[in-house]
mmCIF file of C-alpha atoms in Angstrom:
data_model
loop_
_atom_site.group_PDB
_atom_site.id
_atom_site.type_symbol
_atom_site.label_atom_id
_atom_site.label_comp_id
_atom_site.label_asym_id
_atom_site.label_seq_id
_atom_site.Cartn_x
_atom_site.Cartn_y
_atom_site.Cartn_z
ATOM 1 C CA UNK A 1 12.603 27.695 2.158
ATOM 2 C CA UNK A 2 15.007 25.098 4.309
ATOM 3 C CA UNK A 3 17.289 23.212 2.214
ATOM 4 C CA UNK A 4 15.781 19.915 1.291
ATOM 5 C CA UNK A 5 16.368 17.010 -0.598
ATOM 6 C CA UNK A 6 14.154 13.989 -2.071
ATOM 7 C CA UNK A 7 14.874 10.601 -3.168
ATOM 8 C CA UNK A 8 13.510 8.739 -5.967
ATOM 9 C CA UNK A 9 13.946 5.006 -7.159
ATOM 10 C CA UNK A 10 12.185 1.723 -7.839
ATOM 11 C CA UNK A 11 9.840 -0.534 -5.960
ATOM 12 C CA UNK A 12 11.314 -3.581 -4.642
ATOM 13 C CA UNK A 13 9.991 -5.827 -7.348
ATOM 14 C CA UNK A 14 12.089 -3.756 -9.741
ATOM 15 C CA UNK A 15 15.463 -4.116 -7.761
ATOM 16 C CA UNK A 16 17.818 -6.791 -9.068
ATOM 17 C CA UNK A 17 17.578 -8.708 -5.402
ATOM 18 C CA UNK A 18 13.878 -7.224 -5.186
ATOM 19 C CA UNK A 19 13.027 -8.003 -1.555
ATOM 20 C CA UNK A 20 16.004 -9.692 -0.391
ATOM 21 C CA UNK A 21 17.818 -7.178 1.573
ATOM 22 C CA UNK A 22 20.445 -9.237 2.693
ATOM 23 C CA UNK A 23 21.645 -9.552 -1.020
ATOM 24 C CA UNK A 24 25.502 -7.776 -1.081
ATOM 25 C CA UNK A 25 24.035 -5.389 -3.825
ATOM 26 C CA UNK A 26 21.347 -4.132 -1.426
ATOM 27 C CA UNK A 27 23.743 -3.503 1.390
ATOM 28 C CA UNK A 28 25.988 -1.819 -0.892
ATOM 29 C CA UNK A 29 23.277 0.543 -2.229
ATOM 30 C CA UNK A 30 22.220 1.375 1.376
ATOM 31 C CA UNK A 31 25.888 2.082 2.077
ATOM 32 C CA UNK A 32 26.016 4.658 -0.925
ATOM 33 C CA UNK A 33 22.519 5.967 -0.043
ATOM 34 C CA UNK A 34 23.759 6.724 3.607
ATOM 35 C CA UNK A 35 26.696 8.253 2.348
ATOM 36 C CA UNK A 36 25.063 10.552 -0.071
ATOM 37 C CA UNK A 37 22.528 11.347 2.527
ATOM 38 C CA UNK A 38 24.963 12.308 4.619
ATOM 39 C CA UNK A 39 26.912 14.629 2.339
ATOM 40 C CA UNK A 40 23.891 16.328 1.934
ATOM 41 C CA UNK A 41 23.284 17.139 5.298
ATOM 42 C CA UNK A 42 26.782 18.345 5.896
ATOM 43 C CA UNK A 43 25.876 20.594 2.786
ATOM 44 C CA UNK A 44 23.164 22.174 4.728
ATOM 45 C CA UNK A 45 20.266 20.068 3.878
ATOM 46 C CA UNK A 46 17.516 19.710 6.730
ATOM 47 C CA UNK A 47 14.622 18.155 5.063
ATOM 48 C CA UNK A 48 14.471 14.972 2.968
ATOM 49 C CA UNK A 49 11.304 14.033 1.214
ATOM 50 C CA UNK A 50 10.653 10.187 0.578
ATOM 51 C CA UNK A 51 7.620 9.008 -1.556
ATOM 52 C CA UNK A 52 6.354 6.177 0.721
ATOM 53 C CA UNK A 53 6.495 3.159 -1.717
ATOM 54 C CA UNK A 54 8.273 -0.050 -0.910
ATOM 55 C CA UNK A 55 11.637 -0.358 -2.572
ATOM 56 C CA UNK A 56 13.941 2.748 -2.658
ATOM 57 C CA UNK A 57 11.329 5.376 -0.820
ATOM 58 C CA UNK A 58 10.823 2.759 2.261
ATOM 59 C CA UNK A 59 14.826 1.990 2.523
ATOM 60 C CA UNK A 60 15.799 5.931 2.162
ATOM 61 C CA UNK A 61 13.316 6.934 5.094
ATOM 62 C CA UNK A 62 14.621 4.219 7.026
ATOM 63 C CA UNK A 63 17.957 5.892 6.584
ATOM 64 C CA UNK A 64 17.003 9.209 7.460
ATOM 65 C CA UNK A 65 15.364 7.838 10.281
ATOM 66 C CA UNK A 66 18.570 6.724 11.781
ATOM 67 C CA UNK A 67 20.349 9.838 10.769
ATOM 68 C CA UNK A 68 17.644 11.785 13.038
ATOM 69 C CA UNK A 69 19.648 10.145 15.666
ATOM 70 C CA UNK A 70 22.687 12.111 15.018
ATOM 71 C CA UNK A 71 21.549 15.091 13.216
ATOM 72 C CA UNK A 72 18.700 17.549 13.520
ATOM 73 C CA UNK A 73 16.987 16.710 10.030
ATOM 74 C CA UNK A 74 13.270 16.058 9.303
ATOM 75 C CA UNK A 75 11.690 13.349 7.112
ATOM 76 C CA UNK A 76 8.691 13.841 5.358
ATOM 77 C CA UNK A 77 6.770 11.163 3.694
ATOM 78 C CA UNK A 78 4.331 12.133 0.783
ATOM 79 C CA UNK A 79 2.041 9.277 -0.304
ATOM 80 C CA UNK A 80 0.330 9.252 -3.498
ATOM 81 C CA UNK A 81 -2.774 7.701 -2.105
ATOM 82 C CA UNK A 82 -4.068 6.920 1.445
ATOM 83 C CA UNK A 83 -3.950 3.021 1.065
ATOM 84 C CA UNK A 84 -0.814 2.519 -0.817
ATOM 85 C CA UNK A 85 0.453 0.030 1.752
ATOM 86 C CA UNK A 86 -2.835 -2.406 2.083
ATOM 87 C CA UNK A 87 -1.520 -5.024 -0.429
ATOM 88 C CA UNK A 88 2.168 -5.325 0.880
ATOM 89 C CA UNK A 89 3.402 -8.429 2.622
ATOM 90 C CA UNK A 90 3.267 -7.692 6.687
ATOM 91 C CA UNK A 91 6.667 -7.317 6.820
ATOM 92 C CA UNK A 92 7.032 -4.491 4.379
ATOM 93 C CA UNK A 93 3.815 -3.069 6.049
ATOM 94 C CA UNK A 94 5.169 -2.778 9.386
ATOM 95 C CA UNK A 95 8.298 -1.340 7.973
ATOM 96 C CA UNK A 96 6.025 1.407 6.336
ATOM 97 C CA UNK A 97 3.987 2.068 9.322
ATOM 98 C CA UNK A 98 7.263 2.203 11.465
ATOM 99 C CA UNK A 99 8.548 4.781 9.154
ATOM 100 C CA UNK A 100 5.241 6.530 9.366
ATOM 101 C CA UNK A 101 5.547 6.668 13.211
ATOM 102 C CA UNK A 102 9.196 8.325 13.063
ATOM 103 C CA UNK A 103 8.460 10.785 10.218
ATOM 104 C CA UNK A 104 8.046 14.386 11.100
ATOM 105 C CA UNK A 105 5.026 14.850 8.560
ATOM 106 C CA UNK A 106 3.198 12.720 6.571
ATOM 107 C CA UNK A 107 1.472 14.253 3.257
ATOM 108 C CA UNK A 108 -1.451 12.419 1.677
ATOM 109 C CA UNK A 109 -2.414 13.493 -1.545
ATOM 110 C CA UNK A 110 -5.223 11.163 -2.067
ATOM 111 C CA UNK A 111 -7.599 9.174 -0.516
ATOM 112 C CA UNK A 112 -7.396 6.140 -2.629
ATOM 113 C CA UNK A 113 -5.384 5.293 -5.987
ATOM 114 C CA UNK A 114 -6.306 7.182 -9.273
ATOM 115 C CA UNK A 115 -4.590 7.505 -12.395
ATOM 116 C CA UNK A 116 -1.814 10.156 -12.215
ATOM 117 C CA UNK A 117 -1.431 10.385 -8.341
ATOM 118 C CA UNK A 118 2.204 8.885 -8.652
ATOM 119 C CA UNK A 119 3.110 11.947 -11.329
ATOM 120 C CA UNK A 120 1.115 14.201 -8.545
ATOM 121 C CA UNK A 121 3.603 12.732 -5.806
ATOM 122 C CA UNK A 122 6.700 13.231 -7.934
ATOM 123 C CA UNK A 123 5.665 16.706 -8.965
ATOM 124 C CA UNK A 124 5.130 17.533 -5.125
ATOM 125 C CA UNK A 125 8.563 16.027 -3.910
ATOM 126 C CA UNK A 126 10.485 17.952 -6.891
ATOM 127 C CA UNK A 127 8.526 21.135 -6.454
ATOM 128 C CA UNK A 128 9.719 21.288 -2.615
ATOM 129 C CA UNK A 129 13.042 19.966 -3.064
ATOM 130 C CA UNK A 130 16.362 21.419 -3.976
ATOM 131 C CA UNK A 131 18.224 18.269 -5.059
ATOM 132 C CA UNK A 132 17.353 14.610 -5.599
ATOM 133 C CA UNK A 133 19.066 11.559 -4.872
ATOM 134 C CA UNK A 134 18.042 8.905 -7.534
ATOM 135 C CA UNK A 135 18.345 5.189 -7.396
ATOM 136 C CA UNK A 136 18.005 4.645 -11.242
ATOM 137 C CA UNK A 137 19.580 2.190 -14.173
ATOM 138 C CA UNK A 138 19.277 3.210 -17.615
ATOM 139 C CA UNK A 139 17.149 -0.152 -18.400
ATOM 140 C CA UNK A 140 14.626 1.035 -16.173
ATOM 141 C CA UNK A 141 11.311 1.925 -18.340
ATOM 142 C CA UNK A 142 11.353 5.619 -19.543
ATOM 143 C CA UNK A 143 7.517 5.845 -18.193
ATOM 144 C CA UNK A 144 8.670 4.611 -14.641
ATOM 145 C CA UNK A 145 7.939 6.701 -11.911
ATOM 146 C CA UNK A 146 11.692 7.233 -11.079
ATOM 147 C CA UNK A 147 12.145 8.124 -14.472
ATOM 148 C CA UNK A 148 9.522 10.596 -14.545
ATOM 149 C CA UNK A 149 10.867 12.282 -11.083
ATOM 150 C CA UNK A 150 14.431 12.559 -12.762
ATOM 151 C CA UNK A 151 13.057 14.243 -15.869
ATOM 152 C CA UNK A 152 11.149 16.637 -13.561
ATOM 153 C CA UNK A 153 13.888 17.597 -11.524
ATOM 154 C CA UNK A 154 16.126 18.128 -14.449
ATOM 155 C CA UNK A 155 13.459 20.550 -16.015
ATOM 156 C CA UNK A 156 13.314 22.483 -12.556
ATOM 157 C CA UNK A 157 17.114 22.568 -12.529
ATOM 158 C CA UNK A 158 17.701 20.522 -9.596
ATOM 159 C CA UNK A 159 20.918 18.962 -8.418
ATOM 160 C CA UNK A 160 20.749 15.319 -9.167
ATOM 161 C CA UNK A 161 22.754 12.779 -7.585
ATOM 162 C CA UNK A 162 22.380 9.609 -9.737
ATOM 163 C CA UNK A 163 23.222 6.086 -7.914
ATOM 164 C CA UNK A 164 23.227 3.334 -10.524
ATOM 165 C CA UNK A 165 21.789 0.047 -9.654
ATOM 166 C CA UNK A 166 23.522 -2.701 -11.444
ATOM 167 C CA UNK A 167 25.127 -6.211 -10.577
ATOM 168 C CA UNK A 168 28.161 -4.237 -8.790
ATOM 169 C CA UNK A 169 26.253 -1.436 -7.354
ATOM 170 C CA UNK A 170 28.653 1.188 -8.979
ATOM 171 C CA UNK A 171 27.978 5.069 -8.531
ATOM 172 C CA UNK A 172 26.497 6.506 -11.788
ATOM 173 C CA UNK A 173 27.738 9.859 -13.309
#
């Protein structure tokens, strides 16, 4: 199996800056995500998985697409269901479709939303990865998709790189 890494993190609405990516905290997060992604590439990672949701999944996917211009890497987008972007605003939807066009592969697990589809997506990306880059904060709900993916990764023994979201955007442990 090729060396692979997945991303997990909250949707835009759960981030302190929500959809304002000009916020200094978001800019700092993008710098950290890019740096951690490049570290993984230099350690031999060639394939990156993202979950296709707005927020961290989309930001991480865009970072991998930028890094594809420099490195021989692949982006695989794993969608929990086909119509995930139907209710997003036009800007986010357009960014999502741009990411999908640039991705090396798209895997759609369900034709429409069904209970447990996000868990199924998390299981897929964790099962197919050797590392997980997680944007997280201890205040996030323990039932969140992000928390669930981290828990799955721990159970499988994956390397986990934690990036803590807070007002100052400090890196986590």
